[in-house]
Structure formats: C-alpha cells, structure tokens
mmCIF file of C-alpha atoms in Angstrom:
data_model
loop_
_atom_site.group_PDB
_atom_site.id
_atom_site.type_symbol
_atom_site.label_atom_id
_atom_site.label_comp_id
_atom_site.label_asym_id
_atom_site.label_seq_id
_atom_site.Cartn_x
_atom_site.Cartn_y
_atom_site.Cartn_z
ATOM 1 C CA ASP A 394 0.000 0.000 0.000
ATOM 2 C CA ALA A 395 1.036 3.605 -0.590
ATOM 3 C CA THR A 396 1.517 5.754 2.505
ATOM 4 C CA TRP A 397 1.484 9.542 2.607
ATOM 5 C CA GLY A 398 2.690 11.518 5.587
ATOM 6 C CA ASP A 399 4.173 10.813 8.976
ATOM 7 C CA ASP A 400 2.335 10.705 12.283
ATOM 8 C CA GLY A 401 2.610 14.025 14.124
ATOM 9 C CA HIS A 402 3.978 15.930 11.134
ATOM 10 C CA ASP A 403 2.763 17.901 8.110
ATOM 11 C CA GLY A 404 3.445 16.240 4.754
ATOM 12 C CA TRP A 405 3.243 18.203 1.487
ATOM 13 C CA TYR A 406 2.782 16.590 -1.934
ATOM 14 C CA VAL A 407 2.476 18.163 -5.396
ATOM 15 C CA LEU A 408 0.802 16.302 -8.259
ATOM 16 C CA ASN A 409 2.775 17.471 -11.309
ATOM 17 C CA ALA A 410 1.970 14.628 -13.742
ATOM 18 C CA ASP A 411 -0.845 12.146 -14.328
ATOM 19 C CA THR A 412 -0.418 9.453 -11.669
ATOM 20 C CA GLN A 413 -2.242 6.193 -10.884
ATOM 21 C CA PHE A 414 -2.254 4.129 -7.693
ATOM 22 C CA GLY A 415 -3.469 0.537 -7.858
ATOM 23 C CA SER A 416 -3.477 0.086 -4.078
ATOM 24 C CA ARG A 417 -5.328 2.071 -1.423
ATOM 25 C CA ILE A 418 -3.443 5.176 -0.298
ATOM 26 C CA SER A 419 -3.119 5.582 3.467
ATOM 27 C CA VAL A 420 -2.819 9.074 4.979
ATOM 28 C CA THR A 421 -0.847 9.398 8.226
ATOM 29 C CA GLY A 422 -0.679 12.663 10.171
ATOM 30 C CA ASP A 423 -1.594 15.902 8.378
ATOM 31 C CA VAL A 424 -1.199 15.600 4.609
ATOM 32 C CA HIS A 425 -1.529 18.460 2.097
ATOM 33 C CA LEU A 426 -1.982 17.678 -1.597
ATOM 34 C CA ILE A 427 -1.629 20.298 -4.348
ATOM 35 C CA LEU A 428 -3.225 19.411 -7.697
ATOM 36 C CA LYS A 429 -1.290 21.024 -10.523
ATOM 37 C CA ASP A 430 -3.420 22.328 -13.430
ATOM 38 C CA GLY A 431 -4.041 19.704 -16.095
ATOM 39 C CA CYS A 432 -2.877 16.738 -13.987
ATOM 40 C CA THR A 433 -4.994 13.858 -12.665
ATOM 41 C CA LEU A 434 -4.347 11.565 -9.725
ATOM 42 C CA THR A 435 -6.333 8.316 -9.906
ATOM 43 C CA ALA A 436 -6.581 6.213 -6.744
ATOM 44 C CA TYR A 437 -8.278 3.018 -7.908
ATOM 45 C CA LEU A 438 -8.885 1.783 -4.339
ATOM 46 C CA GLY A 439 -9.403 5.197 -2.794
ATOM 47 C CA ILE A 440 -7.631 7.160 -0.075
ATOM 48 C CA ASN A 441 -7.774 6.092 3.558
ATOM 49 C CA VAL A 442 -8.097 9.078 5.906
ATOM 50 C CA ALA A 443 -8.888 7.536 9.257
ATOM 51 C CA ASP A 444 -9.883 9.277 12.486
ATOM 52 C CA ASP A 445 -7.091 11.507 13.919
ATOM 53 C CA ASN A 446 -5.523 12.005 10.469
ATOM 54 C CA SER A 447 -6.187 14.747 7.918
ATOM 55 C CA LEU A 448 -6.060 15.379 4.170
ATOM 56 C CA THR A 449 -6.257 18.883 2.683
ATOM 57 C CA VAL A 450 -6.567 19.275 -1.101
ATOM 58 C CA TYR A 451 -5.584 22.444 -2.985
ATOM 59 C CA ALA A 452 -5.608 23.444 -6.654
ATOM 60 C CA GLN A 453 -3.649 25.885 -8.766
ATOM 61 C CA SER A 454 -5.283 29.061 -10.048
ATOM 62 C CA ASN A 455 -7.133 27.477 -13.001
ATOM 63 C CA GLY A 456 -8.505 24.664 -10.859
ATOM 64 C CA THR A 457 -8.128 21.995 -13.551
ATOM 65 C CA GLY A 458 -6.112 19.533 -11.474
ATOM 66 C CA ALA A 459 -8.149 16.423 -10.653
ATOM 67 C CA LEU A 460 -8.388 13.709 -8.027
ATOM 68 C CA VAL A 461 -10.375 10.527 -8.714
ATOM 69 C CA ALA A 462 -10.778 8.083 -5.813
ATOM 70 C CA SER A 463 -12.834 4.878 -5.708
ATOM 71 C CA GLY A 464 -13.623 2.811 -2.633
ATOM 72 C CA ARG A 465 -15.604 0.282 -4.672
ATOM 73 C CA SER A 466 -13.553 -2.749 -3.778
ATOM 74 C CA GLY A 467 -16.282 -4.939 -2.286
ATOM 75 C CA TYR A 468 -15.419 -4.434 1.384
ATOM 76 C CA GLY A 469 -16.873 -1.023 2.204
ATOM 77 C CA PRO A 470 -14.165 1.651 2.472
ATOM 78 C CA ALA A 471 -14.993 5.264 1.657
ATOM 79 C CA GLY A 472 -13.716 6.717 -1.586
ATOM 80 C CA ILE A 473 -11.886 9.284 0.561
ATOM 81 C CA GLY A 474 -12.130 8.611 4.307
ATOM 82 C CA GLY A 475 -12.507 5.654 6.633
ATOM 83 C CA SER A 476 -11.971 1.968 6.023
ATOM 84 C CA ARG A 477 -14.710 -0.611 6.648
ATOM 85 C CA GLY A 478 -16.128 0.045 10.124
ATOM 86 C CA GLY A 479 -13.968 3.153 10.523
ATOM 87 C CA ALA A 480 -14.839 6.814 10.828
ATOM 88 C CA GLY A 481 -13.382 9.349 8.457
ATOM 89 C CA GLY A 482 -10.778 11.809 9.682
ATOM 90 C CA LYS A 483 -10.494 15.485 8.782
ATOM 91 C CA ILE A 484 -10.944 16.052 5.047
ATOM 92 C CA THR A 485 -10.764 19.550 3.523
ATOM 93 C CA ILE A 486 -11.163 20.390 -0.161
ATOM 94 C CA ASN A 487 -10.145 23.885 -1.230
ATOM 95 C CA GLY A 488 -10.234 23.448 -5.007
ATOM 96 C CA GLY A 489 -9.739 21.191 -8.003
ATOM 97 C CA LYS A 490 -11.941 18.551 -9.573
ATOM 98 C CA VAL A 491 -12.567 15.837 -6.989
ATOM 99 C CA THR A 492 -14.556 12.682 -7.772
ATOM 100 C CA ALA A 493 -15.049 10.018 -5.097
ATOM 101 C CA THR A 494 -17.171 6.857 -5.128
ATOM 102 C CA SER A 495 -17.843 3.885 -2.866
ATOM 103 C CA ASP A 496 -20.118 0.862 -2.584
ATOM 104 C CA THR A 497 -21.345 0.723 1.057
ATOM 105 C CA GLY A 498 -19.021 3.423 2.352
ATOM 106 C CA ALA A 499 -19.465 7.148 1.780
ATOM 107 C CA GLY A 500 -18.044 8.823 -1.283
ATOM 108 C CA ILE A 501 -16.272 11.138 1.179
ATOM 109 C CA GLY A 502 -16.521 10.311 4.897
ATOM 110 C CA GLY A 503 -16.932 7.069 6.799
ATOM 111 C CA GLY A 504 -16.387 3.522 5.658
ATOM 112 C CA SER A 505 -19.273 1.066 5.928
ATOM 113 C CA GLY A 506 -20.485 1.317 9.552
ATOM 114 C CA GLY A 507 -18.350 4.393 10.261
ATOM 115 C CA ALA A 508 -19.224 8.028 10.949
ATOM 116 C CA GLY A 509 -18.316 10.772 8.525
ATOM 117 C CA GLY A 510 -15.676 12.563 10.586
ATOM 118 C CA ASN A 511 -14.999 16.239 9.850
ATOM 119 C CA ILE A 512 -15.502 17.255 6.215
ATOM 120 C CA THR A 513 -15.087 20.781 4.813
ATOM 121 C CA ILE A 514 -15.520 21.886 1.205
ATOM 122 C CA ASN A 515 -14.376 25.448 0.509
ATOM 123 C CA GLY A 516 -14.164 25.289 -3.282
ATOM 124 C CA GLY A 517 -13.674 23.184 -6.375
ATOM 125 C CA THR A 518 -15.947 20.836 -8.277
ATOM 126 C CA VAL A 519 -16.783 17.902 -6.023
ATOM 127 C CA THR A 520 -18.789 14.921 -7.325
ATOM 128 C CA VAL A 521 -19.392 12.047 -4.915
ATOM 129 C CA THR A 522 -21.483 8.872 -5.018
ATOM 130 C CA SER A 523 -22.279 5.931 -2.755
ATOM 131 C CA GLU A 524 -23.887 3.017 -4.547
ATOM 132 C CA SER A 525 -25.310 1.018 -1.637
ATOM 133 C CA GLY A 526 -26.036 2.315 1.854
ATOM 134 C CA GLY A 527 -23.487 5.037 2.394
ATOM 135 C CA ALA A 528 -23.993 8.787 2.086
ATOM 136 C CA GLY A 529 -22.515 10.724 -0.792
ATOM 137 C CA ILE A 530 -20.808 12.905 1.832
ATOM 138 C CA GLY A 531 -20.969 11.774 5.475
ATOM 139 C CA GLY A 532 -21.514 8.400 7.087
ATOM 140 C CA GLY A 533 -20.946 4.986 5.630
ATOM 141 C CA HIS A 534 -23.650 2.297 5.752
ATOM 142 C CA GLY A 535 -25.434 2.894 9.096
ATOM 143 C CA GLY A 536 -22.954 5.575 10.200
ATOM 144 C CA ASP A 537 -23.726 9.097 11.417
ATOM 145 C CA GLY A 538 -22.852 12.043 9.203
ATOM 146 C CA GLY A 539 -20.309 13.703 11.498
ATOM 147 C CA THR A 540 -19.548 17.400 10.945
ATOM 148 C CA ILE A 541 -19.951 18.652 7.373
ATOM 149 C CA SER A 542 -19.329 22.245 6.246
ATOM 150 C CA ILE A 543 -19.712 23.579 2.703
ATOM 151 C CA THR A 544 -18.605 27.183 2.176
ATOM 152 C CA GLY A 545 -18.160 27.244 -1.601
ATOM 153 C CA GLY A 546 -17.605 25.270 -4.784
ATOM 154 C CA ASN A 547 -19.887 23.135 -6.914
ATOM 155 C CA VAL A 548 -20.956 20.029 -5.018
ATOM 156 C CA LYS A 549 -22.999 17.087 -6.290
ATOM 157 C CA ALA A 550 -23.577 14.360 -3.702
ATOM 158 C CA THR A 551 -25.598 11.230 -4.462
ATOM 159 C CA SER A 552 -26.623 8.086 -2.634
ATOM 160 C CA ASN A 553 -28.053 5.563 -5.047
ATOM 161 C CA HIS A 554 -29.583 3.574 -2.198
ATOM 162 C CA SER A 555 -30.448 4.388 1.435
ATOM 163 C CA GLY A 556 -27.851 6.851 2.620
ATOM 164 C CA ALA A 557 -28.406 10.594 2.514
ATOM 165 C CA GLY A 558 -26.936 12.639 -0.290
ATOM 166 C CA ILE A 559 -25.228 14.654 2.468
ATOM 167 C CA GLY A 560 -25.461 13.329 6.036
ATOM 168 C CA GLY A 561 -26.012 9.885 7.511
ATOM 169 C CA GLY A 562 -25.648 6.458 5.996
ATOM 170 C CA GLY A 563 -28.722 4.290 5.642
ATOM 171 C CA ASP A 564 -29.921 0.833 6.727
ATOM 172 C CA GLY A 565 -28.712 -0.909 9.868
ATOM 173 C CA ASP A 566 -29.830 1.352 12.723
ATOM 174 C CA GLY A 567 -29.866 4.281 10.318
ATOM 175 C CA GLY A 568 -27.274 7.035 10.429
ATOM 176 C CA ASP A 569 -28.212 10.439 11.850
ATOM 177 C CA GLY A 570 -27.383 13.464 9.748
ATOM 178 C CA GLY A 571 -24.884 14.923 12.186
ATOM 179 C CA THR A 572 -24.102 18.654 11.983
ATOM 180 C CA ILE A 573 -24.390 20.073 8.459
ATOM 181 C CA SER A 574 -23.692 23.709 7.559
ATOM 182 C CA ILE A 575 -23.991 25.160 4.044
ATOM 183 C CA THR A 576 -23.139 28.857 3.685
ATOM 184 C CA ASP A 577 -22.206 29.254 0.012
ATOM 185 C CA GLY A 578 -21.580 27.394 -3.219
ATOM 186 C CA THR A 579 -23.860 25.363 -5.468
ATOM 187 C CA VAL A 580 -25.080 22.155 -3.858
ATOM 188 C CA GLU A 581 -27.128 19.296 -5.331
ATOM 189 C CA ALA A 582 -27.827 16.401 -2.947
ATOM 190 C CA THR A 583 -30.036 13.396 -3.767
ATOM 191 C CA SER A 584 -30.874 9.949 -2.414
ATOM 192 C CA ASN A 585 -33.182 7.094 -3.316
ATOM 193 C CA TYR A 586 -34.358 6.207 0.221
ATOM 194 C CA GLY A 587 -32.631 8.654 2.555
ATOM 195 C CA ALA A 588 -32.801 12.435 2.837
ATOM 196 C CA GLY A 589 -31.186 14.634 0.251
ATOM 197 C CA ILE A 590 -29.616 16.473 3.195
ATOM 198 C CA GLY A 591 -29.982 14.934 6.679
ATOM 199 C CA GLY A 592 -30.423 11.384 7.906
ATOM 200 C CA GLY A 593 -30.026 8.132 6.063
ATOM 201 C CA HIS A 594 -32.926 5.667 5.886
ATOM 202 C CA GLY A 595 -33.971 5.033 9.513
ATOM 203 C CA GLY A 596 -31.864 7.878 10.935
ATOM 204 C CA ASP A 597 -32.682 11.274 12.426
ATOM 205 C CA GLY A 598 -32.043 14.426 10.430
ATOM 206 C CA GLY A 599 -29.433 15.948 12.709
ATOM 207 C CA THR A 600 -28.726 19.692 12.837
ATOM 208 C CA ILE A 601 -28.875 21.418 9.461
ATOM 209 C CA SER A 602 -28.099 25.067 8.732
ATOM 210 C CA ILE A 603 -28.382 26.517 5.215
ATOM 211 C CA THR A 604 -27.525 30.205 4.784
#
C-alpha cells in the first residue's frame, strides 16, 4: 500500500503529472496535496483518511487539477475517508476537480459502519457517489454524518440507495445526519431512500443550517 505523511507531522505533496495508484493510499498525520493544473491523480482503491488524520486538497489558479478516488472494492471503504467500520478523519477540499465513489461506504466520509468525521468543502468541483447504503458525503452504511461544512464550490452528492446525499448512511440502525452547515456554493444532494440532506434511511435528520 502507498503511505502519505508521517504521524505528528505535516506532509506536502504536489501532483505534477498524471499518476495512478493501484493500491489504497493511506494518509498518516496531516497531509496536504496540491493538484497542478491539467494533472490527474487516480486512486483506484481510494484514499484512507482515518480518524485523527487529515487530508487537505488544494488546486492551482485554473482549478483543472483532478483527483479521482474509488472505494468500490467490495469491502466497504470510503472513496476518501474511513476503512470498513472506521470513521473518516479530517478532510478539507479547497479546489480542483474531486470525484469520489464507494459501494457501502461514503463517497467522502466514513467507511461502511463508520461516521463521517470532519468534512469541509471550501471550493472546487466535487462529485461524490455511494452506490449502496453510504452517504454521498458523510456516514458509511449505518454511520452518522459527522460534521460537514460547505462554504463554496460546486458540489454534487448522491446516494443511489439508502444513505443521505449529504449526512447519515442508511440501513442498519440508520445514520443520523450529524451537523451540516452550508453557507455558500452550489449544492445538489439526492438519495433514493434517505434524505437529500440529513439522515439516512432510519436515521434522524441531525442539525442542518443553510444560509
């Protein structure tokens, strides 16, 4: 597996060419990733950002650098966030084109059964999908949403099953929405059986503020 960062330290990485990872990337400590314009990083098994670790994504001025992360490996990790049963850590997106998908985990947030952690989107174009039970952004299958803040950017979050678009995962005991704050940006959030924004199927809505 690929490992970024070092526990207790800041690690800085610059994507300056198209790069693919066939194994799941594991973030340790506080990792900062700069997406250079015109370059794409593809993480075929996603990026593991577990509780007590953080990933912050930046883009250059044109914002054309891209990150594509998939947790669809049959065992429930988030596209970007926790592993199966694990909560997501601190995930901040400041720009770039970010696409994240999972099966029963969240696109960005918790793995299957895990809470979303602390997720902030300040800018960029962010497209996230959970196919079965997780939230687009927030909790994995049955997990609570955690703390989610959107202050800008273009965000499209989808659960194709029972999780919320943004908030809690569905099924199991049902994931509560957590604390969700949206103050700016363009946000589209949809779900088949959960809330667009709030709780997954069977979960409470949580605390939602839209300004």
